[in-house]
mmCIF file of C-alpha atoms and ligand atoms in Angstrom:
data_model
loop_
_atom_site.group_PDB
_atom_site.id
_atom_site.type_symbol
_atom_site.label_atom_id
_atom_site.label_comp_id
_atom_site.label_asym_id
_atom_site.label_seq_id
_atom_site.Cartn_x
_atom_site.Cartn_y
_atom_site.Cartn_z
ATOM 1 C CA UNK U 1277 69.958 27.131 -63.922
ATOM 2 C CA UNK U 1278 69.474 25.064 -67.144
ATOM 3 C CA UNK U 1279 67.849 21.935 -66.309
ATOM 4 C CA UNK U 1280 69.547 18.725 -67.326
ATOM 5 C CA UNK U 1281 68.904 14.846 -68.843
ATOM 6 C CA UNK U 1282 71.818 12.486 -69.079
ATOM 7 C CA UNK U 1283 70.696 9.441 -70.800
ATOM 8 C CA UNK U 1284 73.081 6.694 -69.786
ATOM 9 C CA UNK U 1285 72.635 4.231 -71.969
ATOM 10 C CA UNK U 1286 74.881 2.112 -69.992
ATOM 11 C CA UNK U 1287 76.662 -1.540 -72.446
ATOM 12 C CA UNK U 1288 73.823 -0.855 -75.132
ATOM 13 C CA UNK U 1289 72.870 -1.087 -77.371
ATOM 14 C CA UNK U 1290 74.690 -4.275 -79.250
ATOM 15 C CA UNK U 1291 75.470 -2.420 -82.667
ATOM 16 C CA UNK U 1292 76.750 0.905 -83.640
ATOM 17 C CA UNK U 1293 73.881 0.729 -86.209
ATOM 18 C CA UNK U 1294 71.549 0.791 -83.699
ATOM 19 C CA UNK U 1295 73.164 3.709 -81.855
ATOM 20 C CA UNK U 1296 73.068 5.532 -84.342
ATOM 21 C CA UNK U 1297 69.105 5.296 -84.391
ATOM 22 C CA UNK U 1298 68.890 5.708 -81.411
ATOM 23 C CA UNK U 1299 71.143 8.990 -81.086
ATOM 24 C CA UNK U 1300 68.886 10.475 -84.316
ATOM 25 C CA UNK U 1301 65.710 9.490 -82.859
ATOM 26 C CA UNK U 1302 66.129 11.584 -79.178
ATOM 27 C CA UNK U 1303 68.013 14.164 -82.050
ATOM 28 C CA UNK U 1304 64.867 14.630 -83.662
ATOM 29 C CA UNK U 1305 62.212 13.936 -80.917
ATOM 30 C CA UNK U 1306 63.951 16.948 -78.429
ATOM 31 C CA UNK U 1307 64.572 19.334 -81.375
ATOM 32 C CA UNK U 1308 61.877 21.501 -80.854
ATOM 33 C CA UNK U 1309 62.404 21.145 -76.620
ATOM 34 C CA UNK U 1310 63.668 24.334 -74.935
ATOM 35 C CA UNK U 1311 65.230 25.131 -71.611
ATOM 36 C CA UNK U 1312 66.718 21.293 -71.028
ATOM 37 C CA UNK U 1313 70.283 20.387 -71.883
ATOM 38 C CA UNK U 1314 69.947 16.654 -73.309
ATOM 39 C CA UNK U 1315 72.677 14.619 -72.894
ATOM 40 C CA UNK U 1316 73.687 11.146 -74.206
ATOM 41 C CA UNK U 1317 76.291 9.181 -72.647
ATOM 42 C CA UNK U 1318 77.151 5.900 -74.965
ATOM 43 C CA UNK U 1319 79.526 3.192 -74.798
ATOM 44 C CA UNK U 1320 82.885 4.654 -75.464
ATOM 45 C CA UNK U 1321 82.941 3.139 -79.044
ATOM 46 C CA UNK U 1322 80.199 4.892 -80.389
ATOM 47 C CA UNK U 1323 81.324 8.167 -79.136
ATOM 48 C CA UNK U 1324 82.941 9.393 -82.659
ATOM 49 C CA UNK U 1325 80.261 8.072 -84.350
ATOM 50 C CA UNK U 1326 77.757 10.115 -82.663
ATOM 51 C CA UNK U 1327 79.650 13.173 -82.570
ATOM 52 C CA UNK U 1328 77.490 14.701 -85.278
ATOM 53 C CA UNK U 1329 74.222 14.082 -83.624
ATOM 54 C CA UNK U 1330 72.526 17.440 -83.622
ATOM 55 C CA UNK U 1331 70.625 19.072 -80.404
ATOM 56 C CA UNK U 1332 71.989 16.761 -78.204
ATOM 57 C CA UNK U 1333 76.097 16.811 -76.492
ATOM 58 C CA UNK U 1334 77.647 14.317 -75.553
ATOM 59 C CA UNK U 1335 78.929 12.259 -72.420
ATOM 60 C CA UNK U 1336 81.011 9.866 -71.181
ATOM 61 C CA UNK U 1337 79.730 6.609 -68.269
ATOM 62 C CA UNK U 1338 83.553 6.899 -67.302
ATOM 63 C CA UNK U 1339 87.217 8.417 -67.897
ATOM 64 C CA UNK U 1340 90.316 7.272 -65.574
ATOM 65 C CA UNK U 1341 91.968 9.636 -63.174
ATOM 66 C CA UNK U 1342 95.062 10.069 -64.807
ATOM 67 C CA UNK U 1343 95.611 12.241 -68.525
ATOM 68 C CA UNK U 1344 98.096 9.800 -70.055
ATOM 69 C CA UNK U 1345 100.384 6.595 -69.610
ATOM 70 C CA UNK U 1346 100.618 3.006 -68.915
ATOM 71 C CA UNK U 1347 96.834 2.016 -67.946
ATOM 72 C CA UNK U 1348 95.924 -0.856 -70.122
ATOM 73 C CA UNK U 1349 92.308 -0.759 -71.154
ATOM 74 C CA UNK U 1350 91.775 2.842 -70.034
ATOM 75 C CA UNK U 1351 90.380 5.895 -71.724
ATOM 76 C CA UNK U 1352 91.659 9.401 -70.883
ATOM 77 C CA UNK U 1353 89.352 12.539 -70.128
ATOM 78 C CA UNK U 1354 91.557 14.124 -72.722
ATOM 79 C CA UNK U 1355 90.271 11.880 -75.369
ATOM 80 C CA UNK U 1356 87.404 12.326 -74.603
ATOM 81 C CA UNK U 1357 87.183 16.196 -75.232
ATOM 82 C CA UNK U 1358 88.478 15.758 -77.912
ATOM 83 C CA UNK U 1359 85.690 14.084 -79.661
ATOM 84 C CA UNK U 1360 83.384 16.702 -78.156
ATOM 85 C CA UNK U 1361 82.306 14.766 -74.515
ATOM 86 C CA UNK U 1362 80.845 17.562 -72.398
ATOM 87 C CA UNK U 1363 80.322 15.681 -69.685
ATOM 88 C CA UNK U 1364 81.821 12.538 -67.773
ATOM 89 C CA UNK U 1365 79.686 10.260 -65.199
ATOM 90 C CA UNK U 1366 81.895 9.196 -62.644
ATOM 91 C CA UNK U 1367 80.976 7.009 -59.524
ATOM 92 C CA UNK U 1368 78.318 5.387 -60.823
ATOM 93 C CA UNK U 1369 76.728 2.926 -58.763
ATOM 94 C CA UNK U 1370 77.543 -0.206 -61.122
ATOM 95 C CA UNK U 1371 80.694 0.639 -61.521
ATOM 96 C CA UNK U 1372 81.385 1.268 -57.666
ATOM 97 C CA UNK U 1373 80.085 -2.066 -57.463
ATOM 98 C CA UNK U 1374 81.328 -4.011 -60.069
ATOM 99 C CA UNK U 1375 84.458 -2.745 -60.700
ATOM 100 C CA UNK U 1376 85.220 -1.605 -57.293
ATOM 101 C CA UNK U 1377 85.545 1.790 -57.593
ATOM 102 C CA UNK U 1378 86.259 3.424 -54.547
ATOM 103 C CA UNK U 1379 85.653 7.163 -53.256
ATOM 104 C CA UNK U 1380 89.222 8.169 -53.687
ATOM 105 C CA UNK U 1381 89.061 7.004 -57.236
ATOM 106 C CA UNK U 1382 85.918 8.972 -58.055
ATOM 107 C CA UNK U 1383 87.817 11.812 -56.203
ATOM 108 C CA UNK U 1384 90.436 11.434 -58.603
ATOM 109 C CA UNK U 1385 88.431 11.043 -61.976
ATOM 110 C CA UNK U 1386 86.187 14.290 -60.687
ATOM 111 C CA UNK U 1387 89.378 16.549 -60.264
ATOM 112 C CA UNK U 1388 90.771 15.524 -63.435
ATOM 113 C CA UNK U 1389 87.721 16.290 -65.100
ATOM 114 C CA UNK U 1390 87.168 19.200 -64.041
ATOM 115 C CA UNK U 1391 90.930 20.401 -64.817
ATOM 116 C CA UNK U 1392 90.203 19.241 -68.468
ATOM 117 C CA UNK U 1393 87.212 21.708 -68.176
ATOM 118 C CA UNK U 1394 84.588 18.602 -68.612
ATOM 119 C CA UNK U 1395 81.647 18.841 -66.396
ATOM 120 C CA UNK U 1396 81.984 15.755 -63.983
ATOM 121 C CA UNK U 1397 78.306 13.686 -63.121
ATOM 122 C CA UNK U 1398 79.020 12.467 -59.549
ATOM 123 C CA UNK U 1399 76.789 9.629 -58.410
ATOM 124 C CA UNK U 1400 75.964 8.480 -54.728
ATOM 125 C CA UNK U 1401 73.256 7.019 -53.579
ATOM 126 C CA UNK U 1402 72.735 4.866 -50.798
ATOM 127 C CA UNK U 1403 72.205 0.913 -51.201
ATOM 128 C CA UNK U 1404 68.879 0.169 -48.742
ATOM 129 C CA UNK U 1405 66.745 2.223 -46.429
ATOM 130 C CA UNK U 1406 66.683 -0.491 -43.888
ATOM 131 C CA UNK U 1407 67.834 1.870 -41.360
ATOM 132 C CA UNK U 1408 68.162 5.346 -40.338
ATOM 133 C CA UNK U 1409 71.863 5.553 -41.646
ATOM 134 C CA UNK U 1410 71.468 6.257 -45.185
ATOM 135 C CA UNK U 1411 71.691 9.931 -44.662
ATOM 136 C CA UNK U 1412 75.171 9.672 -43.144
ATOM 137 C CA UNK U 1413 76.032 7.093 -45.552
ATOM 138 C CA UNK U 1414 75.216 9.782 -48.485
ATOM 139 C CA UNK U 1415 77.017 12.434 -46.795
ATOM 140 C CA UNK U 1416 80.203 10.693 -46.409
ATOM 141 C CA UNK U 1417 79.978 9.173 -49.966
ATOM 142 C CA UNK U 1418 79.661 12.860 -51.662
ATOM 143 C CA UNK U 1419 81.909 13.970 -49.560
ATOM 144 C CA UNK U 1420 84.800 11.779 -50.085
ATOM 145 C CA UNK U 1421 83.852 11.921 -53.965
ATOM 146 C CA UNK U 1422 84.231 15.737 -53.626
ATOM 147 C CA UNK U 1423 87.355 15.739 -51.760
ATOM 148 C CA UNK U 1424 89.867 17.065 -53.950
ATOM 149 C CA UNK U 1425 87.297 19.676 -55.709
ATOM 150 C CA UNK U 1426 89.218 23.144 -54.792
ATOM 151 C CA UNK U 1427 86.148 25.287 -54.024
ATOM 152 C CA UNK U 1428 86.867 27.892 -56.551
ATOM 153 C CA UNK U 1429 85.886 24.878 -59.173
ATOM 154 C CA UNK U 1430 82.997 23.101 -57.617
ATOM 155 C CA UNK U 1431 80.596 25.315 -59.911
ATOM 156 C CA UNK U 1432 81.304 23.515 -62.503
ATOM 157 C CA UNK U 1433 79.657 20.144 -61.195
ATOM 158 C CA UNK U 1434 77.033 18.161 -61.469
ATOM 159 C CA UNK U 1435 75.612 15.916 -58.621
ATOM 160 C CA UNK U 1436 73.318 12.949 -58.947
ATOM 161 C CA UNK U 1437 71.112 11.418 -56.219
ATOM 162 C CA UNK U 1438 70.802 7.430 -56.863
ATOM 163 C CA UNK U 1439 69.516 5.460 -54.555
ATOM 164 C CA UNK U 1440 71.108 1.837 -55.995
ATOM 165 C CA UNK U 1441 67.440 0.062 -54.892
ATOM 166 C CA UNK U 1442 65.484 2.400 -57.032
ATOM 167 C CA UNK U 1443 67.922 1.509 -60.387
ATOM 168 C CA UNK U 1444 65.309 0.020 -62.960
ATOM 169 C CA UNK U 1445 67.782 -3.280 -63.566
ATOM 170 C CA UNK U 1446 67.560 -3.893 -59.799
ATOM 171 C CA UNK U 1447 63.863 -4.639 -60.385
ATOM 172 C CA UNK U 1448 63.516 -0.998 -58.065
ATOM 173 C CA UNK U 1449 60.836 1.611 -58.545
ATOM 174 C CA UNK U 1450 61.223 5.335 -58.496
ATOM 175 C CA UNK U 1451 61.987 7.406 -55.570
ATOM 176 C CA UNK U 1452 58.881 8.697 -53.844
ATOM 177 C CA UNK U 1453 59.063 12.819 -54.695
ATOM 178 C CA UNK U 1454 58.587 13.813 -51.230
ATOM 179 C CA UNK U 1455 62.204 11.778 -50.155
ATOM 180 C CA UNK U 1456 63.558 12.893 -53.564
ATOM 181 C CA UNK U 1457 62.548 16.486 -52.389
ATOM 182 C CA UNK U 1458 63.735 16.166 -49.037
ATOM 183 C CA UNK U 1459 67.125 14.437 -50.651
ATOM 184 C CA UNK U 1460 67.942 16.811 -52.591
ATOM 185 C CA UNK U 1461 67.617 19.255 -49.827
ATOM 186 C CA UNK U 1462 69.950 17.590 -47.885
ATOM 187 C CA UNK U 1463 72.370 17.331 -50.541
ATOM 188 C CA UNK U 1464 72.312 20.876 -51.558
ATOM 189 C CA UNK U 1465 73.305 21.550 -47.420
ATOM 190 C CA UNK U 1466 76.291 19.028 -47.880
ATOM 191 C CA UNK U 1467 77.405 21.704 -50.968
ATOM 192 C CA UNK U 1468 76.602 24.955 -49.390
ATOM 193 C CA UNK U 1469 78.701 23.541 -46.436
ATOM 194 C CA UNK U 1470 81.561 22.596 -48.560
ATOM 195 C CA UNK U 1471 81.972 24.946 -51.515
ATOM 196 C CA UNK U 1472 79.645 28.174 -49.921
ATOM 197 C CA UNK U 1473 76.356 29.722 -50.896
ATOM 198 C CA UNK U 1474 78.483 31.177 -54.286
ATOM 199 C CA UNK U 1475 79.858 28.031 -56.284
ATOM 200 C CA UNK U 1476 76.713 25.269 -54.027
ATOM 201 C CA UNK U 1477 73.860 27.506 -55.858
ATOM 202 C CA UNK U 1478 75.887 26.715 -59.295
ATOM 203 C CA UNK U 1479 75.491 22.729 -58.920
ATOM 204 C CA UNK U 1480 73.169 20.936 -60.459
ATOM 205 C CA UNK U 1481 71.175 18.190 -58.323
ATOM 206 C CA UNK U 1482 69.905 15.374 -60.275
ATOM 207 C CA UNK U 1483 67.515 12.421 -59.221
ATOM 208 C CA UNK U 1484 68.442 8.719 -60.980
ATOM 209 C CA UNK U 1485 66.598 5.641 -60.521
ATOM 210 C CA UNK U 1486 63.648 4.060 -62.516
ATOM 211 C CA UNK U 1487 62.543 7.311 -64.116
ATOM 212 C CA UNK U 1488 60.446 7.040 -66.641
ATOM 213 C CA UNK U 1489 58.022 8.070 -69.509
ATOM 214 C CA UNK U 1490 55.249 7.881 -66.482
ATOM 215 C CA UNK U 1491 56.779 8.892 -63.669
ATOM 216 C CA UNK U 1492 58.627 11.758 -65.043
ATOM 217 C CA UNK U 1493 55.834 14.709 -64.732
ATOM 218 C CA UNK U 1494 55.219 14.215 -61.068
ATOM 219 C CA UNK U 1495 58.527 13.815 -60.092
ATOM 220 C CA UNK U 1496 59.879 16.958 -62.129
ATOM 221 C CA UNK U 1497 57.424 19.395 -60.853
ATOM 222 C CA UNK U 1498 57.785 17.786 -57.162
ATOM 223 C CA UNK U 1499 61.033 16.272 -56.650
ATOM 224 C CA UNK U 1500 62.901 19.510 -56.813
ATOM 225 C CA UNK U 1501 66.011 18.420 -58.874
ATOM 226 C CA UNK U 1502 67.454 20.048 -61.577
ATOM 227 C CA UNK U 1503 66.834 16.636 -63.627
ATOM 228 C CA UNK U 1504 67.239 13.798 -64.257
ATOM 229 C CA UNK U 1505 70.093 10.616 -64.902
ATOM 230 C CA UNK U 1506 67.958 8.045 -67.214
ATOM 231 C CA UNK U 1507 69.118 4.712 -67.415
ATOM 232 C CA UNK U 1508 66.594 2.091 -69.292
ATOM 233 C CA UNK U 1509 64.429 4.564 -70.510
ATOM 234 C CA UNK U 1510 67.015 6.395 -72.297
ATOM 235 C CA UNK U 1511 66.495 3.280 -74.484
ATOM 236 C CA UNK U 1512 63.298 3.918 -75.184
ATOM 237 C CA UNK U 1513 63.609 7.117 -77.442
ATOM 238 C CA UNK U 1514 59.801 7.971 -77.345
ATOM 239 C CA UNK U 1515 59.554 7.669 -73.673
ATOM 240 C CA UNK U 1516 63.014 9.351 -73.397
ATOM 241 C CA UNK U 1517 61.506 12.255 -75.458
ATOM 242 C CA UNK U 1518 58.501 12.228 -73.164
ATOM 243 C CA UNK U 1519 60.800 12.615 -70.040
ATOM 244 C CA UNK U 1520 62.563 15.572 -71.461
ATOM 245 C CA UNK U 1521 59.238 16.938 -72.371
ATOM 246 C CA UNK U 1522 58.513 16.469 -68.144
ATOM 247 C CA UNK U 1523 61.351 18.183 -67.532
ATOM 248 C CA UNK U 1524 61.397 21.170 -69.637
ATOM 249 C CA UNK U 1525 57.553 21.717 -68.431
ATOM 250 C CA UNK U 1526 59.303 20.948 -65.041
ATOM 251 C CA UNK U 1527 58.935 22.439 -61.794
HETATM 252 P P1 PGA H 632 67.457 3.314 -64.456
HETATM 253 O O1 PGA H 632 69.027 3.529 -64.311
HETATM 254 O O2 PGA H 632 66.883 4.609 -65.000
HETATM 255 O O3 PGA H 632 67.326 2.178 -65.432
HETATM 256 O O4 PGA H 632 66.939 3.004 -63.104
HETATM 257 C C1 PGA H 632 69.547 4.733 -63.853
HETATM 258 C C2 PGA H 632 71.036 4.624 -63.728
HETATM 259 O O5 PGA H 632 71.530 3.568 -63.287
HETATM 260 O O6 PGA H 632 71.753 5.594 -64.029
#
C-alpha cells in the first residue's frame, strides 16, 4: 500500500505569498522521494493557487456534508474536485472541538466524499489516557464516523489515529511507538470487523500528533502506520522534507 503524508497546515500561513513558498519548497525538497504520496492540505483560499504545485496533490482540512444549497459560509466537496483536492480531512480534532462537530456530521462529510470519489482523512483520537476507557472511546468514535460508509466503498479511506494530548499546539509530545503500534492494531480490528478482511486491508492507518523532523524515523519503522498527518511541522518545509524522507525509508 502506498504510504502517505498529509501536511495540514491548519489557518497558516498569513499570506498566499507565503503559501506559495511554502507549497514550492516541500515541491522541490520531495521531488526526488519515491514510494510516499505527499499531500498538502491548505486553507481553502490558497487551494487554486496551489493547484500547479508539482509532486505534491492536494487536500482539503474540511468540506460540508451536503453537494449544494443554502449553507452560508460553506464549501462543497464538489468544489473542491474541481480544483484538483484528492483528499478531504474530516473530523479533525479542532474542529470537533471548536466548531462542534459531531460524529454524525463527520459521518455525513465522509459519505459524501467518498460519493464524489475524494478520498476522506477520518480523524479520532481520544482526549486523555487518564483511564482505561480510551480504547472504547476510539472505537465508538470511528465507528460512528464510519457509519454510513456502505462496505463496498470503505477501500477508498483513509483513517488517522490522533490522540488530541499528543497535538504539538496542545504543548503534547509524540505518541510512544509501542501504543502507536498497538493502536493501530486495534484500529485495523475495528475495520476488518466492519468492512471485512477485503476492503479493511485497503485502508490506510495514519498516526497524527507532534511528529516531527526527529521523531519521524523511529516512529515510521516502529509505529506500524501507513504514515503520517503533520500538523506544525508541515510548516517547517526542511523538517517536513525530512519526515517524508522517514517515511519513504519507513518500516
Ligand atoms: P501536530 O498537529 O503535528 O502539530 O501535533 C497534528 C494535527 O493536529 O493534525
Amino acid at each position: 500500500m502506498r504510504k502517505l503524508v498529509i501536511a495540514n497546515w491548519k489557518m497558516n500561513p498569513p499570506t498566499l505569498k507565503k503559501a506559495r513558498e511554502l507549497a514550492r519548497k516541500i515541491s522541490i525538497g520531495v521531488s526526488s522521494v519515491r514510494g510516499v504520496e505527499t499531500i498538502i492540505a491548505p486553507p481553502f483560499v490558497y487551494i487554486d493557487a496551489l493547484s500547479k504545485i508539482k509532486g505534491v496533490k492536494l487536500g482539503a482540512q474540511d468540506a460540508f456534508w451536503e453537494k449544494k444549497g443554502a449553507y452560508t459560509g460553506e464549501i462543497s466537496a464538489p468544489m473542491l474536485k474541481n480544483l484538483g483536492v484528492k483528499y478531504i480531512i474530516v473530523g479533525h480534532s479542532e474542529r470537533r472541538h471548536f466548531l462542534g462537530e459531531t460524529d454524525e456530521m463527520v459521518a455525513r462529510k465522509t459519505r459524501l466524499a467518498l460519493e464524489e470519489k475524494l478520498t476522506p482523512v477520518v480523524c479520532v483520537g481520544e482526549h486523555s489516557r487518564t483511564d482505561n476507557s480510551f480504547h472504547a472511546f476510539v472505537k465508538n468514535q470511528l465507528l460512528a464516523s464510519l457509519q454510513s460508509v456502505p462496505r463496498r466503498e470503505a477501500d477508498g479511506l483513509v483513517v488517522v489515529y490522533e490522540p488530541v494530548w499528543a497535538i504539538s499546539s496542545k504543548g503534547g509530545a509524540a505518541d510512544d511507538p509501542k501504543d502507536i503500534l498497538e493502536m493501530a492494531i486495534f484500529v485495523r480490528k475495528i475495520l476488518h470487523d466492519a468492512f471485512g478482511k477485503k476492503q479493511a486491508s485497503q485502508i490506510r492507518v495514519l498516526y497524527g500528533g507532534s511528529v516531527d523532523g526527529d521523531n519521524a524515523e523511529e516512529l515510521a519503522k516502529q509505529s506500524g502506520v501507513d504514515g503520517f498527518l503533520v500538523g506544525g511541522a508541515s510548516l517547517r518545509p526542511k523538517e517536513f522534507v525530512r519526515i517524508v524522507r522517514a517515511v519513504a525509508r519507513g518500516v
